[in-house]
PDB file of C-alpha atoms in Angstrom:
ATOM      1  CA  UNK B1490       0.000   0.000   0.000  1.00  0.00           C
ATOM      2  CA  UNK B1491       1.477   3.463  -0.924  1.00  0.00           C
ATOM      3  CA  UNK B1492       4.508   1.811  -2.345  1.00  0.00           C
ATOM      4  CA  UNK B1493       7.131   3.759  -4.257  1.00  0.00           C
ATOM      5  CA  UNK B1494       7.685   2.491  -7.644  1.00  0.00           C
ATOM      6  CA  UNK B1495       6.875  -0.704  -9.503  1.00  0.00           C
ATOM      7  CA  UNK B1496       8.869  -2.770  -7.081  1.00  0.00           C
ATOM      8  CA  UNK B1497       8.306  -0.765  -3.878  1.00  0.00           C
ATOM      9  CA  UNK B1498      10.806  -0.044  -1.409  1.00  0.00           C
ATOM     10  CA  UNK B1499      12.424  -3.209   1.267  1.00  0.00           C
ATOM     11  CA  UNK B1500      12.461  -0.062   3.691  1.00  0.00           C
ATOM     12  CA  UNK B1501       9.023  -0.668   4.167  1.00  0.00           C
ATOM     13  CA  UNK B1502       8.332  -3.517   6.338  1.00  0.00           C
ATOM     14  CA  UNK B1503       5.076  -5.203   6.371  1.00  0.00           C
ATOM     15  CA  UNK B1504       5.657  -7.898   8.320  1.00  0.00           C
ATOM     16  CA  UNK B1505       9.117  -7.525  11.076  1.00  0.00           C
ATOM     17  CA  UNK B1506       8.733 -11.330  12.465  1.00  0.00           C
ATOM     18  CA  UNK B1507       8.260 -12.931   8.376  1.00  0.00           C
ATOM     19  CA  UNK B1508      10.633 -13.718   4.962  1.00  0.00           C
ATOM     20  CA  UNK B1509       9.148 -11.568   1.925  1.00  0.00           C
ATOM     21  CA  UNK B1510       8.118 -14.470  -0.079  1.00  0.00           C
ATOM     22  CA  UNK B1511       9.402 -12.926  -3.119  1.00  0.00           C
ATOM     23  CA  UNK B1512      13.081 -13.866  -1.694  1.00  0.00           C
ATOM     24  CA  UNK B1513      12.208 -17.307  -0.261  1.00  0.00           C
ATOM     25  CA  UNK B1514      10.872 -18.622   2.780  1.00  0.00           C
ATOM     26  CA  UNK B1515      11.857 -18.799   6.281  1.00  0.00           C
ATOM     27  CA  UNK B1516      13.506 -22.823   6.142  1.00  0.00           C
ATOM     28  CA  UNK B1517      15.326 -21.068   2.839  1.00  0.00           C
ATOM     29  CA  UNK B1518      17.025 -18.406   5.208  1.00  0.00           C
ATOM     30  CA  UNK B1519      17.454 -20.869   7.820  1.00  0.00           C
ATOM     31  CA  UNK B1520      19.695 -23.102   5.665  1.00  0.00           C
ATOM     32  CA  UNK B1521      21.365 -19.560   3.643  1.00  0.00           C
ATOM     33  CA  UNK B1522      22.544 -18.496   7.826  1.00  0.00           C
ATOM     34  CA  UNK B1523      23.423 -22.258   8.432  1.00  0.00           C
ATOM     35  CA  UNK B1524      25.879 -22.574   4.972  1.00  0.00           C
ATOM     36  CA  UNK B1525      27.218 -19.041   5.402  1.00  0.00           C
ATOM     37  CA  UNK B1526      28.450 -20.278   8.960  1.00  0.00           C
ATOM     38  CA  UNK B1527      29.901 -23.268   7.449  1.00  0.00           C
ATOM     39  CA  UNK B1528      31.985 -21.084   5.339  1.00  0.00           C
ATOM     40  CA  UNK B1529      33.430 -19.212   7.861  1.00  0.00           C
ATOM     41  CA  UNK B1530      31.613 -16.303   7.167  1.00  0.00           C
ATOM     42  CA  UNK B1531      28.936 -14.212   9.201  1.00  0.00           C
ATOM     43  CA  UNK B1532      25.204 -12.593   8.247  1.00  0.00           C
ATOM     44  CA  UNK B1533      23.631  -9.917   9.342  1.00  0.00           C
ATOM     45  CA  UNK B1534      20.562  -8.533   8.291  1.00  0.00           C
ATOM     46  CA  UNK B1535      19.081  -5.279   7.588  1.00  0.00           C
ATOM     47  CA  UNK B1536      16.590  -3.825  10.470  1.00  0.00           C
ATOM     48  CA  UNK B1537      14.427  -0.907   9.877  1.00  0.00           C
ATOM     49  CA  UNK B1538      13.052   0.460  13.403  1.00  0.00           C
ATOM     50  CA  UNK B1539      12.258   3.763  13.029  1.00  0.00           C
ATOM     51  CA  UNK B1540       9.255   3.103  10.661  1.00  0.00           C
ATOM     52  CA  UNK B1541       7.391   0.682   9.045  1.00  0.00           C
ATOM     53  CA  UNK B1542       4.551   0.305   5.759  1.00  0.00           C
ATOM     54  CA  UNK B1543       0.906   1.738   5.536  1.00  0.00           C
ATOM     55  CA  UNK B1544      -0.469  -1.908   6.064  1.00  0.00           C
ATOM     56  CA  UNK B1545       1.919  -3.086   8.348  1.00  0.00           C
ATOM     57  CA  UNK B1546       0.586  -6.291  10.363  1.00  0.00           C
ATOM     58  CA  UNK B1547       0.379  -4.120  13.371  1.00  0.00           C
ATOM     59  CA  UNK B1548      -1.622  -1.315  11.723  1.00  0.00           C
ATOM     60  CA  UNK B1549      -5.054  -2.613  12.351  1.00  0.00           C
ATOM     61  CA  UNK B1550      -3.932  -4.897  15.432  1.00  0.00           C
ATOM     62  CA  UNK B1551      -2.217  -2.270  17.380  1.00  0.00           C
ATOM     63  CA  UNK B1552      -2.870   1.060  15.875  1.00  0.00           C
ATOM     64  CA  UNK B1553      -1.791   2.958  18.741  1.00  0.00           C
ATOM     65  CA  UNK B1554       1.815   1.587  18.057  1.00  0.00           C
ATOM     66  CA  UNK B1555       2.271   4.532  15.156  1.00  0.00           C
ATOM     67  CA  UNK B1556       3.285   7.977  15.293  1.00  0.00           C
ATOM     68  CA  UNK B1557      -0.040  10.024  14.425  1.00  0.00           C
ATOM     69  CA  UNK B1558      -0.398  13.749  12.674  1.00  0.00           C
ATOM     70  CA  UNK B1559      -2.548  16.228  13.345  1.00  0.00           C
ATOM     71  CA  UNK B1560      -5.818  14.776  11.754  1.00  0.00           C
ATOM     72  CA  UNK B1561      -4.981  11.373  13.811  1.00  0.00           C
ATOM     73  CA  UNK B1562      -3.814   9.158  11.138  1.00  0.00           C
ATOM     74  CA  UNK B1563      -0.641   7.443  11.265  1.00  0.00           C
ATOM     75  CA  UNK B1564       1.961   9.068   9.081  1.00  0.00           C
ATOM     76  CA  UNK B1565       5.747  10.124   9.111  1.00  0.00           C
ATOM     77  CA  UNK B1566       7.959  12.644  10.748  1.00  0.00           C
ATOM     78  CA  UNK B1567      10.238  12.598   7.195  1.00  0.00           C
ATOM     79  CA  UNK B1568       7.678  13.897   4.522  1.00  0.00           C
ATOM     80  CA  UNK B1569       9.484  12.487   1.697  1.00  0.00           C
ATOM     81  CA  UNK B1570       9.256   9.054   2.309  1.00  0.00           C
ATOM     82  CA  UNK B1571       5.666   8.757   1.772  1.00  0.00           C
ATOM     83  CA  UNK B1572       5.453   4.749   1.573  1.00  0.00           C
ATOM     84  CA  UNK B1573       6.402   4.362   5.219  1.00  0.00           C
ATOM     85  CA  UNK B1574       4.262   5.372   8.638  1.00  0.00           C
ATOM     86  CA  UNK B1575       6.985   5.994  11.508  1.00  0.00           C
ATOM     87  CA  UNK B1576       6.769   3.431  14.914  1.00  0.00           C
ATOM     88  CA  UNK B1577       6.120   5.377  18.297  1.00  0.00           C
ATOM     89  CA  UNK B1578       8.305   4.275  20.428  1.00  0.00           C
ATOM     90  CA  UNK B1579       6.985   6.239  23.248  1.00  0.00           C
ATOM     91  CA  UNK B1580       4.899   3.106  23.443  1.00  0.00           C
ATOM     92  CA  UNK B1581       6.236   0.470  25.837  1.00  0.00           C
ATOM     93  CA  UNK B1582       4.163  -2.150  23.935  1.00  0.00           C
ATOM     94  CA  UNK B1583       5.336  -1.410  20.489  1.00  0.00           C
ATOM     95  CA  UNK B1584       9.566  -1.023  21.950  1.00  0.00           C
ATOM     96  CA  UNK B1585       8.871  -4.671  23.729  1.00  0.00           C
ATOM     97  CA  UNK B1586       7.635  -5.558  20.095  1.00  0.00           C
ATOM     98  CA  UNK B1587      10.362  -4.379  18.951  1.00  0.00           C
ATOM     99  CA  UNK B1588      13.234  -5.969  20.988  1.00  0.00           C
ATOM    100  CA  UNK B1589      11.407  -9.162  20.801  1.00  0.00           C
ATOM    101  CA  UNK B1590      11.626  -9.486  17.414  1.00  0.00           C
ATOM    102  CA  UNK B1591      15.309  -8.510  16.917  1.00  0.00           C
ATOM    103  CA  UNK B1592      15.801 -11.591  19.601  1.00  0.00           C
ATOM    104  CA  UNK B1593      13.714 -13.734  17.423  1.00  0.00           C
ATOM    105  CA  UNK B1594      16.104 -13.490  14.644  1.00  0.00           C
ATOM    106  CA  UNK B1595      18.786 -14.521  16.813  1.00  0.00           C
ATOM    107  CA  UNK B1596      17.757 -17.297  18.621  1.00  0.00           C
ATOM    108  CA  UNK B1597      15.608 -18.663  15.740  1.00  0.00           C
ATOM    109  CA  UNK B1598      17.676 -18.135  12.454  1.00  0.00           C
ATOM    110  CA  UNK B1599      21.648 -17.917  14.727  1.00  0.00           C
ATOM    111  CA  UNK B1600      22.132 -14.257  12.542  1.00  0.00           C
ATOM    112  CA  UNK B1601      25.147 -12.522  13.687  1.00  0.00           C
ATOM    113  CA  UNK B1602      24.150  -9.259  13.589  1.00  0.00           C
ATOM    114  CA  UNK B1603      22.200  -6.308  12.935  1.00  0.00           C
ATOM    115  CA  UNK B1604      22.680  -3.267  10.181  1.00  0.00           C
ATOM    116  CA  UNK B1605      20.353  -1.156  11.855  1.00  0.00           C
ATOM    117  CA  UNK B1606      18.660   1.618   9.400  1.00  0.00           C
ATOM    118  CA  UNK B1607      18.573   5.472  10.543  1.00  0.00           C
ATOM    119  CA  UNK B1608      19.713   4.114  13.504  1.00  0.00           C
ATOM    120  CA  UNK B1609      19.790   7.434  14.948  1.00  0.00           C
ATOM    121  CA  UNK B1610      16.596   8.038  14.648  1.00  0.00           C
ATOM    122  CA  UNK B1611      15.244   5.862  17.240  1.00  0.00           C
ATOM    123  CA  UNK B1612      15.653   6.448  21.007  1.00  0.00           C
ATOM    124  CA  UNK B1613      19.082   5.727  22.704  1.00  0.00           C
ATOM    125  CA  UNK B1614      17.683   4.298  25.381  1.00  0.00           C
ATOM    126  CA  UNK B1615      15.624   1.499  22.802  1.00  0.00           C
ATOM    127  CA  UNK B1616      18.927   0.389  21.355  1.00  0.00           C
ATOM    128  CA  UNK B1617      20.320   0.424  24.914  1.00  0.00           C
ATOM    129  CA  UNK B1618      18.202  -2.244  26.287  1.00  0.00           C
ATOM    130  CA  UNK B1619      17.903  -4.154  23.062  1.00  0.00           C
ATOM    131  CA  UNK B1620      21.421  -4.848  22.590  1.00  0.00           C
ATOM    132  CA  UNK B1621      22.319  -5.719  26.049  1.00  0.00           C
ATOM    133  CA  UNK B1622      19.299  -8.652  25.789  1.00  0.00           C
ATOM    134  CA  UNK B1623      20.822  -9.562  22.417  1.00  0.00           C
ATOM    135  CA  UNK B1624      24.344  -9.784  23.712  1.00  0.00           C
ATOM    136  CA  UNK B1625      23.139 -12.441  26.430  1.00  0.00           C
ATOM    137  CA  UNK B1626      22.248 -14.329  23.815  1.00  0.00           C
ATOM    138  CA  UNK B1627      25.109 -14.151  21.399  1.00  0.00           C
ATOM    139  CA  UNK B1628      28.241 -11.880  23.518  1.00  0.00           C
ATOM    140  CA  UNK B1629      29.926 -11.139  20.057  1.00  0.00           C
ATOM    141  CA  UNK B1630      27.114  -9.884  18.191  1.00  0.00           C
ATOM    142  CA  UNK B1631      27.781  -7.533  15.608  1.00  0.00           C
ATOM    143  CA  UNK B1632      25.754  -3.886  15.405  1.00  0.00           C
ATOM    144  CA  UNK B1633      26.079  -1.577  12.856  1.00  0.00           C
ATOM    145  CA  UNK B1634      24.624   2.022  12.647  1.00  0.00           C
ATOM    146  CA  UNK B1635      23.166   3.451   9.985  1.00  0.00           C
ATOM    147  CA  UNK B1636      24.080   6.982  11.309  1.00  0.00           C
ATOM    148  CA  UNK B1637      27.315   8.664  12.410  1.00  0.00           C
ATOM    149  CA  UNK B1638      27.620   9.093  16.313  1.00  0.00           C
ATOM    150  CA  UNK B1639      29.971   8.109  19.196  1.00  0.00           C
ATOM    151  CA  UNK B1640      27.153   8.284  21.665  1.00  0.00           C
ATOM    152  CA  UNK B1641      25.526   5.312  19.948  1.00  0.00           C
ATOM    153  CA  UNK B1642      29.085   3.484  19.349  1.00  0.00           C
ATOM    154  CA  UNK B1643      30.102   4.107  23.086  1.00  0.00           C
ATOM    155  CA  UNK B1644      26.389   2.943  24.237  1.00  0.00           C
ATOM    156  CA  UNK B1645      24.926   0.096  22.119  1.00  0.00           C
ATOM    157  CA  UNK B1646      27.246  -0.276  18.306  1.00  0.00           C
ATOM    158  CA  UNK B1647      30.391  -1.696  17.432  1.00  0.00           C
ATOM    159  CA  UNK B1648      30.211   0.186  14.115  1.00  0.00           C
ATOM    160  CA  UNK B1649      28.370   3.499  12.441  1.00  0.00           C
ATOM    161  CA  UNK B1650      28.963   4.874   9.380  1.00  0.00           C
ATOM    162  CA  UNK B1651      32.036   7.415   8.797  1.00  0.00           C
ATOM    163  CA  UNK B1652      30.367   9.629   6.128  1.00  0.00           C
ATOM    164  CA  UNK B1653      32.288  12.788   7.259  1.00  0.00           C
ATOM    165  CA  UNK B1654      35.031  10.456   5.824  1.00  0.00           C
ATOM    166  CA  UNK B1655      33.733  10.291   2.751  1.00  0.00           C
ATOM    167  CA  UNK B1656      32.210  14.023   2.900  1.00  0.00           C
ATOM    168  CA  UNK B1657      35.815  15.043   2.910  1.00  0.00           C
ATOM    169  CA  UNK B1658      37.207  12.234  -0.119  1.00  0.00           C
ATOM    170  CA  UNK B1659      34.424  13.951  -2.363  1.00  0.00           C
ATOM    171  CA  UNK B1660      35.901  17.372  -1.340  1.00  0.00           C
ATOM    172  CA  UNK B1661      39.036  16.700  -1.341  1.00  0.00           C
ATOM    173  CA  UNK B1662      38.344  15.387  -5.119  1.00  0.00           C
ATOM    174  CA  UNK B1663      36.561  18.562  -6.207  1.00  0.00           C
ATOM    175  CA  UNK B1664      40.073  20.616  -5.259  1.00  0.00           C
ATOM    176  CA  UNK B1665      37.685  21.902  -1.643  1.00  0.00           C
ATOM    177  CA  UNK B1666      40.374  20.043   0.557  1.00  0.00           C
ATOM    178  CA  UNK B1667      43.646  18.848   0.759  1.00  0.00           C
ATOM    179  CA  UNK B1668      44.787  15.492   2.016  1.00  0.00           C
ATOM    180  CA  UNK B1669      46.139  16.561   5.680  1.00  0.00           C
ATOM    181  CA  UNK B1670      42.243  16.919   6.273  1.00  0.00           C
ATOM    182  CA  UNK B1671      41.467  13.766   6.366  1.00  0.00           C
ATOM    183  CA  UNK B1672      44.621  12.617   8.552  1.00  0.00           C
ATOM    184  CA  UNK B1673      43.586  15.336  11.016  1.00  0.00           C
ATOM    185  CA  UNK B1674      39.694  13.687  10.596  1.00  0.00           C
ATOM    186  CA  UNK B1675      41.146  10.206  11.037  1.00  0.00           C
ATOM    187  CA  UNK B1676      43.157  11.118  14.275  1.00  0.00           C
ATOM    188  CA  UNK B1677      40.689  13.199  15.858  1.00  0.00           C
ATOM    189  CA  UNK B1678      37.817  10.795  15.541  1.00  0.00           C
ATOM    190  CA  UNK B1679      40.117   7.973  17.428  1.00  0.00           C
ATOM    191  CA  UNK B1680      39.509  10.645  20.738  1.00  0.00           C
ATOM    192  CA  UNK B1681      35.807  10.282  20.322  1.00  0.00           C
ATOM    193  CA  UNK B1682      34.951   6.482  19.806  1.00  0.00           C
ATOM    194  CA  UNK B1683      35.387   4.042  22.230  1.00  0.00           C
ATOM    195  CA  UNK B1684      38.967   1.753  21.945  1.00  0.00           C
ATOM    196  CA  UNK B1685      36.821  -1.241  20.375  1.00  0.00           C
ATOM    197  CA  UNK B1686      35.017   0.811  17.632  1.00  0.00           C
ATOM    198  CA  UNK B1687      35.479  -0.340  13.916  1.00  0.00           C
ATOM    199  CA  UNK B1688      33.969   2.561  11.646  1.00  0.00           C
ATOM    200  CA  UNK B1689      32.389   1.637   8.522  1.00  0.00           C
ATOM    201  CA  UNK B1690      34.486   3.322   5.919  1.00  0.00           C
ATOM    202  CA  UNK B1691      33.050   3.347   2.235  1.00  0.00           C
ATOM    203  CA  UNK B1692      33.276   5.006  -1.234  1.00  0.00           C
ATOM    204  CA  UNK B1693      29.975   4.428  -1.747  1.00  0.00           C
ATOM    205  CA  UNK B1694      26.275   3.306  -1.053  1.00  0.00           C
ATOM    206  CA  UNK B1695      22.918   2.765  -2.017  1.00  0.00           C
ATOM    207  CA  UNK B1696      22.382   6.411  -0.888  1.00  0.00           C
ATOM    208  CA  UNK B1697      25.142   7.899  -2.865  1.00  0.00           C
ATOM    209  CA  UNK B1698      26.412   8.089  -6.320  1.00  0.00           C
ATOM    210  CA  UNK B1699      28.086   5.316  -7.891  1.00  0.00           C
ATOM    211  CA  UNK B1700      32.141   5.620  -6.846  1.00  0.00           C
ATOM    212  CA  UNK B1701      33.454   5.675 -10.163  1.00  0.00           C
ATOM    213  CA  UNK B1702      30.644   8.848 -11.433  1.00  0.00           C
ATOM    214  CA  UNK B1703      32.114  10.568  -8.096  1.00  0.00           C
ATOM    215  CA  UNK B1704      35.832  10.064  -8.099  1.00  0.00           C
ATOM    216  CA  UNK B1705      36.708   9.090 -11.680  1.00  0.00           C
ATOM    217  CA  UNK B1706      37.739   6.154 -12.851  1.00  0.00           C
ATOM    218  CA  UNK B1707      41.449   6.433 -11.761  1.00  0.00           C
ATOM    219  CA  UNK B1708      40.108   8.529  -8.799  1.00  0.00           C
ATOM    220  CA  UNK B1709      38.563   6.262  -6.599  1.00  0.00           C
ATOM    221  CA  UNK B1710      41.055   3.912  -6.241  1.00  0.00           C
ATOM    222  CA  UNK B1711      43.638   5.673  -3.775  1.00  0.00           C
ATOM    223  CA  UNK B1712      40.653   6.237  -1.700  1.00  0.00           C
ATOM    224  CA  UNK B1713      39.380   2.772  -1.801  1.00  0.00           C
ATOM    225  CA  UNK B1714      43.036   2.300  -0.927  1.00  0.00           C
ATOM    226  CA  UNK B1715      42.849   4.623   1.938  1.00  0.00           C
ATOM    227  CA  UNK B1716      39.722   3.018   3.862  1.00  0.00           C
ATOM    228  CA  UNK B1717      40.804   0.010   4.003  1.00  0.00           C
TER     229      UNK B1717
END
């Protein structure tokens, strides 16, 4: 309902505790977690908290679960994403939800981890509680923020994302910067995150220009060189 697109968008989550049947079914991710492990390998999966789609399972179950506007209907704080209503989690019913079925994943399917979308957009407190319960179940767990903060890296993530990082490799490209910038980023960041942290350093993603349209062809390659 709503959806953006022919295909709609897999930000939209109809159902938080189910397999979109269009990618397989739940004994098909079962055995995909169970042969990734037997490759030495780990999989995490992509969890979308802050908001979920216009006929969302809970929608007509538990209505008051949803952030509502001014006319009472449940909508979103960000106006352009218009295929997705946003969770309340000033709701102790709907944040319970929501931590039990993050543990569900876990102790049903053995994923290792989390990539946790606008990550910052949901209460510190929520991810918090969340990850200590998830961490009794698995210690090493693996959470990743989709945001950029040491208050969520110090409280609940190993990882977030270092855009300002790449904010600077695009300047630095477009003759706004110079390379000493991003050694004096680099070192000053190290004061900020806790000892453990492991930033996610990229050239690109599916929110940003292809590398190669924003570096050059030759271009991107010392930078891929320097995040790794």
């Amino acid at each position: 309902v709503g959806r953006k697109g022919s295909l709609g968008c897999p930000y939209s989550v109809r159902d938080y505790m189910d397999v979109n049947p269009e990618y397989g079914s739940k004994d098909d991710f079962r055995l995909l977690v169970s042969e990734t492990h037997k490759r030495g390998m780990k999989i995490i999966i992509d969890w979308v908290a802050n908001h979920a789609s216009h006929d969302n399972v809970n929608v007509e179950k538990h209505p008051e679960w949803f952030y509502r506007g001014e006319n009472g209907k449940p909508t979103r704080r960000h106006k352009d994403w218009s295929d997705v209503i946003d969770n309340d989690f000033g709701n102790p019913e709907l944040r319970n939800f929501m931590k039990e079925s993050m543990i569900y994943w876990v102790r049903e399917f053995d994923v290792d981890g989390y990539r946790c979308d606008v990550a910052g957009m949901v209460p510190l407190d929520f991810w918090e509680e969340t990850v200590a319960e998830l961490r009794k179940i698995k210690p090493d767990i693996y959470m990743l923020a989709e945001w950029e903060s040491p208050h969520l890296c110090r409280f609940a993530f190993n990882s977030d994302y270092n855009m300002e990082l790449y904010y600077r490799m695009v300047k630095l490209r477009q003759g706004k910067a110079c390379a000493g910038d991003l050694l004096a980023l680099i070192v000053g960041s190290r004061h900020l995150y806790p000892d453990k942290y492991l930033p996610l350093n990229l050239i690109e993603n599916h929110d940003q220009k292809r590398a190669n349209k924003v570096f050059g062809g030759n271009g991107f390659r010392p930078c891929a060189a320097l995040i790794f």
